[in-house]
Short mmCIF file of C-alpha atoms in Angstrom, two decimals:
data_model
loop_
_atom_site.label_atom_id
_atom_site.label_comp_id
_atom_site.label_asym_id
_atom_site.label_seq_id
_atom_site.Cartn_x
_atom_site.Cartn_y
_atom_site.Cartn_z
CA MET A 1140 8.13 -13.84 -3.59
CA PRO A 1141 8.54 -11.01 -1.77
CA VAL A 1142 6.76 -8.21 -3.57
CA ALA A 1143 8.30 -4.18 -2.73
CA GLN A 1144 6.61 -0.78 -3.97
CA ILE A 1145 9.18 1.77 -3.89
CA PHE A 1146 7.46 5.04 -3.94
CA MET A 1147 9.41 8.39 -4.86
CA ILE A 1148 9.19 12.18 -5.64
CA LYS A 1149 8.51 11.69 -9.64
CA GLY A 1150 11.52 12.82 -11.82
CA ARG A 1151 13.54 10.46 -11.44
CA THR A 1152 15.41 8.98 -15.14
CA GLU A 1153 13.68 6.17 -16.91
CA GLU A 1154 17.13 4.99 -16.26
CA GLN A 1155 17.27 5.61 -12.70
CA ARG A 1156 13.72 4.31 -11.98
CA LYS A 1157 15.36 0.62 -13.70
CA ALA A 1158 18.20 0.73 -11.70
CA VAL A 1159 15.44 0.71 -8.40
CA ILE A 1160 14.08 -2.38 -9.86
CA GLU A 1161 17.86 -3.81 -10.97
CA LYS A 1162 19.74 -3.25 -7.11
CA VAL A 1163 16.21 -3.95 -5.18
CA THR A 1164 15.62 -6.57 -6.52
CA ALA A 1165 19.00 -8.16 -6.23
CA ALA A 1166 19.31 -6.28 -2.87
CA ILE A 1167 16.23 -8.35 -1.57
CA SER A 1168 17.41 -11.76 -2.88
CA GLU A 1169 20.62 -11.97 -1.08
CA ALA A 1170 19.06 -10.91 2.09
CA VAL A 1171 16.32 -13.99 2.31
CA GLU A 1172 18.85 -16.28 -0.16
CA ILE A 1173 16.54 -16.87 -2.59
CA PRO A 1174 16.37 -16.68 -6.53
CA LYS A 1175 15.73 -12.68 -8.54
CA GLU A 1176 13.40 -15.06 -10.28
CA SER A 1177 10.58 -14.69 -6.92
CA VAL A 1178 11.14 -11.38 -6.63
CA ARG A 1179 8.73 -8.60 -7.86
CA VAL A 1180 9.18 -4.71 -7.59
CA TRP A 1181 7.50 -1.48 -8.59
CA ILE A 1182 8.16 1.25 -8.35
CA GLN A 1183 5.20 4.16 -7.07
CA GLU A 1184 6.06 7.88 -8.84
CA VAL A 1185 4.34 11.11 -6.98
CA PRO A 1186 3.89 14.35 -8.09
CA SER A 1187 5.99 17.13 -6.61
CA THR A 1188 2.64 18.39 -5.73
CA ASP A 1189 1.22 15.24 -4.30
CA TRP A 1190 4.11 14.35 -1.38
CA GLY A 1191 3.77 15.87 2.02
CA VAL A 1192 7.04 16.45 4.02
CA ALA A 1193 6.12 17.85 7.78
CA GLY A 1194 3.10 19.41 6.10
CA GLN A 1195 4.88 21.19 3.50
CA THR A 1196 4.43 19.74 0.06
CA ALA A 1197 7.51 18.42 -1.85
CA LYS A 1198 6.77 21.37 -4.62
CA ASP A 1199 6.95 24.46 -2.04
CA LEU A 1200 10.15 22.96 -0.73
CA GLY A 1201 11.69 23.34 -4.24
CA ARG A 1202 12.60 19.12 -4.33
CA MET B 830 -15.47 -2.67 4.55
CA PRO B 831 -12.87 -5.12 3.22
CA VAL B 832 -10.71 -3.01 0.86
CA ALA B 833 -8.87 -4.19 -2.34
CA GLN B 834 -6.26 -2.59 -4.26
CA ILE B 835 -5.17 -3.50 -7.34
CA PHE B 836 -2.08 -3.51 -9.14
CA MET B 837 -1.47 -4.22 -12.44
CA ILE B 838 0.76 -3.06 -16.02
CA LYS B 839 -0.56 -0.01 -17.23
CA GLY B 840 -2.38 -0.91 -20.23
CA ARG B 841 -5.54 -2.92 -19.99
CA THR B 842 -8.77 -1.45 -21.43
CA GLU B 843 -11.35 0.23 -19.48
CA GLU B 844 -14.12 -2.34 -20.25
CA GLN B 845 -11.45 -5.28 -18.40
CA ARG B 846 -10.40 -2.23 -15.54
CA LYS B 847 -13.82 -1.62 -15.23
CA ALA B 848 -14.62 -5.99 -15.22
CA VAL B 849 -11.89 -6.68 -11.96
CA ILE B 850 -13.95 -3.96 -9.84
CA GLU B 851 -17.03 -5.67 -10.64
CA LYS B 852 -15.79 -9.16 -10.13
CA VAL B 853 -12.94 -8.64 -7.36
CA THR B 854 -15.87 -7.05 -5.65
CA ALA B 855 -18.41 -9.85 -6.19
CA ALA B 856 -15.77 -11.57 -4.43
CA ILE B 857 -14.52 -10.73 -1.30
CA SER B 858 -18.68 -10.67 -1.24
CA GLU B 859 -19.35 -13.58 -1.65
CA ALA B 860 -15.85 -15.32 0.15
CA VAL B 861 -16.85 -13.32 3.28
CA GLU B 862 -20.35 -13.16 3.01
CA ILE B 863 -21.52 -9.25 3.42
CA PRO B 864 -22.88 -7.27 0.76
CA LYS B 865 -21.21 -5.88 -2.12
CA GLU B 866 -22.36 -2.17 -1.21
CA SER B 867 -19.62 -3.12 1.43
CA VAL B 868 -16.70 -3.49 -0.95
CA ARG B 869 -14.26 -0.52 -2.17
CA VAL B 870 -11.60 -2.18 -5.22
CA TRP B 871 -9.55 0.28 -6.89
CA ILE B 872 -6.52 -0.21 -8.97
CA GLN B 873 -3.42 1.62 -9.46
CA GLU B 874 -1.81 0.71 -12.84
CA VAL B 875 1.52 1.22 -13.03
CA PRO B 876 3.84 1.88 -16.36
CA SER B 877 6.02 -1.15 -18.92
CA THR B 878 8.93 0.90 -16.88
CA ASP B 879 8.47 1.25 -13.21
CA TRP B 880 7.27 -3.17 -12.71
CA GLY B 881 10.33 -5.76 -12.27
CA VAL B 882 10.49 -9.13 -12.59
CA ALA B 883 13.68 -11.17 -11.71
CA GLY B 884 15.65 -7.29 -11.93
CA GLN B 885 14.20 -6.14 -15.20
CA THR B 886 11.35 -4.07 -16.21
CA ALA B 887 8.34 -5.72 -17.71
CA LYS B 888 9.55 -3.61 -20.47
CA ASP B 889 12.68 -4.40 -21.24
CA LEU B 890 10.49 -8.07 -20.57
CA GLY B 891 8.71 -6.83 -24.36
CA ARG B 892 4.93 -6.94 -21.72
CA MET C 327 1.29 -10.62 -13.04
CA PRO C 328 -1.00 -8.52 -11.31
CA VAL C 329 -0.78 -8.09 -7.16
CA ALA C 330 -4.40 -7.70 -5.08
CA GLN C 331 -3.75 -6.59 -1.16
CA ILE C 332 -6.00 -6.60 0.63
CA PHE C 333 -7.56 -5.03 3.76
CA MET C 334 -9.43 -6.42 6.39
CA ILE C 335 -10.92 -6.43 10.30
CA LYS C 336 -8.89 -8.67 11.75
CA GLY C 337 -11.37 -11.40 12.62
CA ARG C 338 -12.48 -13.84 10.02
CA THR C 339 -11.55 -17.49 10.14
CA GLU C 340 -9.38 -19.33 7.61
CA GLU C 341 -11.58 -20.84 6.47
CA GLN C 342 -13.18 -17.21 4.66
CA ARG C 343 -9.52 -16.19 4.60
CA LYS C 344 -8.77 -18.90 1.71
CA ALA C 345 -11.83 -18.33 0.18
CA VAL C 346 -11.15 -15.15 -0.59
CA ILE C 347 -7.13 -15.64 -1.42
CA GLU C 348 -9.01 -18.57 -3.91
CA LYS C 349 -11.96 -16.02 -5.57
CA VAL C 350 -9.89 -12.81 -6.00
CA THR C 351 -7.23 -14.90 -7.92
CA ALA C 352 -10.23 -15.91 -10.12
CA ALA C 353 -12.06 -13.00 -10.71
CA ILE C 354 -9.29 -10.87 -11.65
CA SER C 355 -7.91 -14.11 -13.72
CA GLU C 356 -10.69 -13.87 -15.89
CA ALA C 357 -11.28 -9.62 -16.38
CA VAL C 358 -7.97 -9.85 -17.98
CA GLU C 359 -8.55 -13.06 -19.52
CA ILE C 360 -4.76 -14.30 -17.80
CA PRO C 361 -4.14 -17.53 -16.72
CA LYS C 362 -4.17 -18.00 -12.95
CA GLU C 363 -0.83 -18.84 -11.60
CA SER C 364 0.12 -14.92 -12.22
CA VAL C 365 -1.81 -13.63 -9.86
CA ARG C 366 -0.07 -12.53 -6.46
CA VAL C 367 -2.91 -12.30 -4.08
CA TRP C 368 -2.43 -11.13 0.32
CA ILE C 369 -4.84 -10.78 2.88
CA GLN C 370 -3.78 -7.67 5.60
CA GLU C 371 -5.63 -8.01 8.52
CA VAL C 372 -5.71 -4.38 10.98
CA PRO C 373 -7.77 -4.81 14.02
CA SER C 374 -10.74 -3.05 15.31
CA THR C 375 -9.33 -1.52 17.06
CA ASP C 376 -7.06 0.41 14.86
CA TRP C 377 -9.71 0.87 11.88
CA GLY C 378 -11.14 3.77 11.02
CA VAL C 379 -15.15 4.14 10.28
CA ALA C 380 -16.26 7.94 10.14
CA GLY C 381 -13.30 8.80 12.50
CA GLN C 382 -14.56 5.94 14.34
CA THR C 383 -12.85 2.14 14.97
CA ALA C 384 -14.84 -1.45 13.97
CA LYS C 385 -14.17 -1.92 17.98
CA ASP C 386 -16.39 1.30 19.41
CA LEU C 387 -18.69 0.66 16.31
CA GLY C 388 -19.48 -2.60 17.03
CA ARG C 389 -17.59 -4.47 14.53
CA MET D 159 13.19 10.52 0.36
CA PRO D 160 12.70 7.70 -1.40
CA VAL D 161 9.89 4.98 0.13
CA ALA D 162 9.82 1.49 -0.32
CA GLN D 163 7.98 -1.02 2.01
CA ILE D 164 8.53 -4.51 1.30
CA PHE D 165 6.61 -7.70 1.81
CA MET D 166 7.07 -11.09 2.58
CA ILE D 167 5.16 -14.01 3.59
CA LYS D 168 6.31 -14.32 7.49
CA GLY D 169 9.13 -16.32 9.04
CA ARG D 170 12.34 -15.01 7.75
CA THR D 171 14.40 -14.34 11.16
CA GLU D 172 15.57 -11.36 12.71
CA GLU D 173 18.65 -11.13 11.08
CA GLN D 174 17.10 -12.00 7.38
CA ARG D 175 14.15 -8.62 7.97
CA LYS D 176 17.18 -6.63 9.06
CA ALA D 177 19.46 -7.85 6.26
CA VAL D 178 16.81 -6.43 3.57
CA ILE D 179 16.23 -2.70 5.12
CA GLU D 180 19.88 -2.30 5.16
CA LYS D 181 20.64 -4.26 1.74
CA VAL D 182 17.43 -2.84 -0.17
CA THR D 183 18.25 1.15 1.55
CA ALA D 184 22.03 1.21 0.18
CA ALA D 185 19.78 0.05 -2.92
CA ILE D 186 18.08 2.66 -3.59
CA SER D 187 20.43 5.42 -2.35
CA GLU D 188 23.13 4.08 -5.23
CA ALA D 189 20.32 3.83 -7.79
CA VAL D 190 19.07 7.52 -6.92
CA GLU D 191 22.46 9.12 -6.41
CA ILE D 192 20.48 10.90 -2.99
CA PRO D 193 22.35 9.94 1.00
CA LYS D 194 20.60 7.23 2.82
CA GLU D 195 19.43 9.01 5.75
CA SER D 196 16.75 9.77 2.85
CA VAL D 197 15.82 6.48 2.97
CA ARG D 198 11.89 4.63 4.75
CA VAL D 199 12.05 1.44 4.36
CA TRP D 200 10.00 -1.12 5.95
CA ILE D 201 9.02 -4.71 5.21
CA GLN D 202 5.76 -6.07 6.26
CA GLU D 203 5.17 -9.95 7.34
CA VAL D 204 2.40 -11.80 6.34
CA PRO D 205 1.12 -14.84 6.99
CA SER D 206 1.68 -18.03 5.38
CA THR D 207 -2.61 -18.33 5.99
CA ASP D 208 -2.98 -14.97 4.18
CA TRP D 209 -0.48 -15.17 0.96
CA GLY D 210 -1.73 -16.75 -2.54
CA VAL D 211 -0.15 -18.26 -4.96
CA ALA D 212 -1.91 -19.22 -8.28
CA GLY D 213 -5.14 -19.23 -5.72
CA GLN D 214 -4.11 -21.15 -3.12
CA THR D 215 -2.69 -19.96 0.44
CA ALA D 216 1.53 -20.33 0.62
CA LYS D 217 0.77 -22.80 3.97
CA ASP D 218 -1.68 -24.96 1.36
CA LEU D 219 1.41 -24.71 -1.46
CA GLY D 220 3.58 -25.38 1.47
CA ARG D 221 6.04 -22.77 1.45
CA MET E 906 8.10 9.11 12.03
CA PRO E 907 4.17 7.87 10.35
CA VAL E 908 4.08 8.10 7.30
CA ALA E 909 0.34 8.44 5.55
CA GLN E 910 -0.78 7.29 2.52
CA ILE E 911 -3.91 8.74 1.54
CA PHE E 912 -5.32 7.55 -1.65
CA MET E 913 -8.40 9.89 -3.03
CA ILE E 914 -10.52 10.06 -6.93
CA LYS E 915 -8.85 12.39 -8.29
CA GLY E 916 -10.14 15.39 -9.66
CA ARG E 917 -9.10 17.01 -6.52
CA THR E 918 -8.49 20.96 -6.90
CA GLU E 919 -4.29 21.69 -6.51
CA GLU E 920 -5.17 23.87 -3.86
CA GLN E 921 -7.37 20.89 -2.00
CA ARG E 922 -5.21 18.22 -1.92
CA LYS E 923 -2.18 20.44 -0.45
CA ALA E 924 -4.49 21.12 2.06
CA VAL E 925 -5.06 18.03 3.22
CA ILE E 926 -1.10 16.89 3.40
CA GLU E 927 -1.11 19.72 6.21
CA LYS E 928 -3.78 18.70 8.13
CA VAL E 929 -3.57 15.10 7.63
CA THR E 930 -0.18 16.29 9.19
CA ALA E 931 -1.03 17.70 11.58
CA ALA E 932 -3.23 15.37 12.82
CA ILE E 933 -0.47 12.70 12.65
CA SER E 934 1.71 15.06 15.21
CA GLU E 935 -1.07 16.29 17.55
CA ALA E 936 -2.40 12.07 18.37
CA VAL E 937 1.17 10.72 18.65
CA GLU E 938 2.66 13.85 19.90
CA ILE E 939 5.29 14.55 17.59
CA PRO E 940 6.84 17.12 15.87
CA LYS E 941 6.07 17.47 12.14
CA GLU E 942 9.08 17.25 10.27
CA SER E 943 9.14 13.47 11.32
CA VAL E 944 5.47 12.64 9.39
CA ARG E 945 5.51 11.80 5.59
CA VAL E 946 2.45 11.83 4.01
CA TRP E 947 1.53 11.61 -0.20
CA ILE E 948 -1.16 10.84 -1.76
CA GLN E 949 -2.64 8.85 -4.52
CA GLU E 950 -5.57 10.03 -7.16
CA VAL E 951 -7.36 6.70 -8.46
CA PRO E 952 -9.15 7.47 -12.24
CA SER E 953 -12.91 7.86 -11.16
CA THR E 954 -12.21 4.75 -14.07
CA ASP E 955 -10.69 2.84 -11.63
CA TRP E 956 -12.09 3.19 -8.30
CA GLY E 957 -15.44 1.09 -7.49
CA VAL E 958 -18.32 1.48 -4.71
CA ALA E 959 -20.45 -1.99 -4.47
CA GLY E 960 -19.07 -2.97 -8.37
CA GLN E 961 -19.30 -0.72 -9.55
CA THR E 962 -16.53 2.66 -10.99
CA ALA E 963 -16.92 5.47 -9.49
CA LYS E 964 -17.16 6.86 -13.08
CA ASP E 965 -20.75 4.73 -13.71
CA LEU E 966 -22.24 6.48 -10.72
CA GLY E 967 -21.49 9.88 -11.53
CA ARG E 968 -18.30 10.68 -9.33
CA MET F 928 -14.57 8.04 -0.71
CA PRO F 929 -10.43 9.18 0.91
CA VAL F 930 -9.05 5.99 1.96
CA ALA F 931 -6.20 7.25 4.61
CA GLN F 932 -3.58 4.62 5.67
CA ILE F 933 -1.27 4.73 8.04
CA PHE F 934 2.25 3.32 9.54
CA MET F 935 3.63 4.02 12.47
CA ILE F 936 5.96 2.20 15.03
CA LYS F 937 4.79 -0.27 17.23
CA GLY F 938 3.84 0.60 20.17
CA ARG F 939 1.51 3.17 20.01
CA THR F 940 -1.36 3.15 23.09
CA GLU F 941 -4.82 2.16 22.00
CA GLU F 942 -6.55 5.63 23.04
CA GLN F 943 -3.03 7.42 20.95
CA ARG F 944 -4.25 4.96 17.93
CA LYS F 945 -7.50 6.18 18.28
CA ALA F 946 -7.30 9.96 18.42
CA VAL F 947 -5.33 9.35 14.83
CA ILE F 948 -8.63 8.02 13.56
CA GLU F 949 -10.46 10.64 14.89
CA LYS F 950 -7.99 13.27 14.09
CA VAL F 951 -6.74 12.29 10.52
CA THR F 952 -10.73 11.60 9.40
CA ALA F 953 -11.19 15.21 10.52
CA ALA F 954 -8.80 17.11 8.42
CA ILE F 955 -9.43 15.28 5.38
CA SER F 956 -12.94 15.32 5.43
CA GLU F 957 -12.31 19.88 6.37
CA ALA F 958 -9.53 19.25 3.49
CA VAL F 959 -11.96 18.37 0.94
CA GLU F 960 -15.26 19.63 2.03
CA ILE F 961 -17.06 16.16 2.40
CA PRO F 962 -19.04 13.64 5.56
CA LYS F 963 -16.39 12.16 7.51
CA GLU F 964 -18.86 9.49 6.83
CA SER F 965 -17.24 8.93 3.64
CA VAL F 966 -13.35 8.45 5.37
CA ARG F 967 -11.72 5.24 6.06
CA VAL F 968 -8.60 5.19 7.85
CA TRP F 969 -6.83 2.50 9.35
CA ILE F 970 -3.32 1.91 11.01
CA GLN F 971 -1.00 -0.51 10.71
CA GLU F 972 2.06 -0.70 13.19
CA VAL F 973 5.09 -2.35 12.20
CA PRO F 974 7.90 -3.95 14.90
CA SER F 975 10.53 -1.45 15.07
CA THR F 976 12.94 -4.56 13.87
CA ASP F 977 11.17 -4.99 10.74
CA TRP F 978 11.59 -0.52 10.16
CA GLY F 979 14.21 1.04 8.35
CA VAL F 980 15.76 3.94 8.77
CA ALA F 981 18.77 5.46 6.84
CA GLY F 982 19.35 1.34 6.53
CA GLN F 983 19.59 0.87 10.17
CA THR F 984 16.23 -0.80 12.28
CA ALA F 985 14.67 1.21 14.99
CA LYS F 986 15.69 -1.37 17.63
CA ASP F 987 18.72 -0.35 17.10
CA LEU F 988 18.29 2.93 16.99
CA GLY F 989 16.53 3.13 19.64
CA ARG F 990 13.02 3.56 18.73
#
């Protein structure tokens, strides 16, 4: 029953986030040979003001 | 000083989330025999579009 | 399908950690009125050298 | 720069955990169309004594 | 490549959150002697209704 | 009462991890102008076999 938490900068489309859930579930299912039914995945979007790379916000870095 | 993070699909009422905080705090306090004052709990709500079960979003599963 | 992650300083007995799982599951189940089957809980123990309160390690604080 | 944290019951082989890292990275890279270089993934293994399903430990459930 | 996740009650200004990212990045960089470029930090704000201290919400405690 | 979780590849000395706790606590305290007593920090070390950069383990990358 693996669980994946994905953190991303806010702004991806619903379609992309759906693809993340679908593909990450399949990836884990294959890697550890368990049915997809056992896998949980959720995404936590973080605003670009609250995500820091090298001490700067993603917003200030223009992402 | 245990800390609990609770992840749930968005949509529970404020009253229910308050009950989660109250009851989970009491549960941990009893289980490890420490005062409730030492326990921290927070809830992170995840939109149904971003929560995946078996590779499908909770939204698509109608939850 | 709520998921709880509990962080605690390493050192509780297996019996106590089992009680945490049992009681936190029941607490969430009651608070949001869902069957216990839908609840996942796991504990992550952190060594006292790696847990900080007010900038000091729990080890140095004698916990 | 998405980051994935994967939680699993302890016990998978190093080969399987490596496959998780490889496949989850590829999955996220494809889903949001970014180079694999931007993706970070780590696994946190949880002992079966500390992982609860429906209020019982995975150990007691024989997993 | 250390990663820091900071959880705080919602309500700090963007300026304060930016300072958190800047200062925590510098702190980790100094402590483990790596360039700031290798550090990732993000903040997750939690509404005061969803943050519990001693079993009460931060909102009820007037924070 | 901010809480910081720091994830790092396993292998830093106890002295370095202590410095992380001390400095990150001070950093948050200054950034949001609260006493250090209100800050909690913990470190979660991840084995190099379980940490992935660009789809490869840190171990395979020689880190």
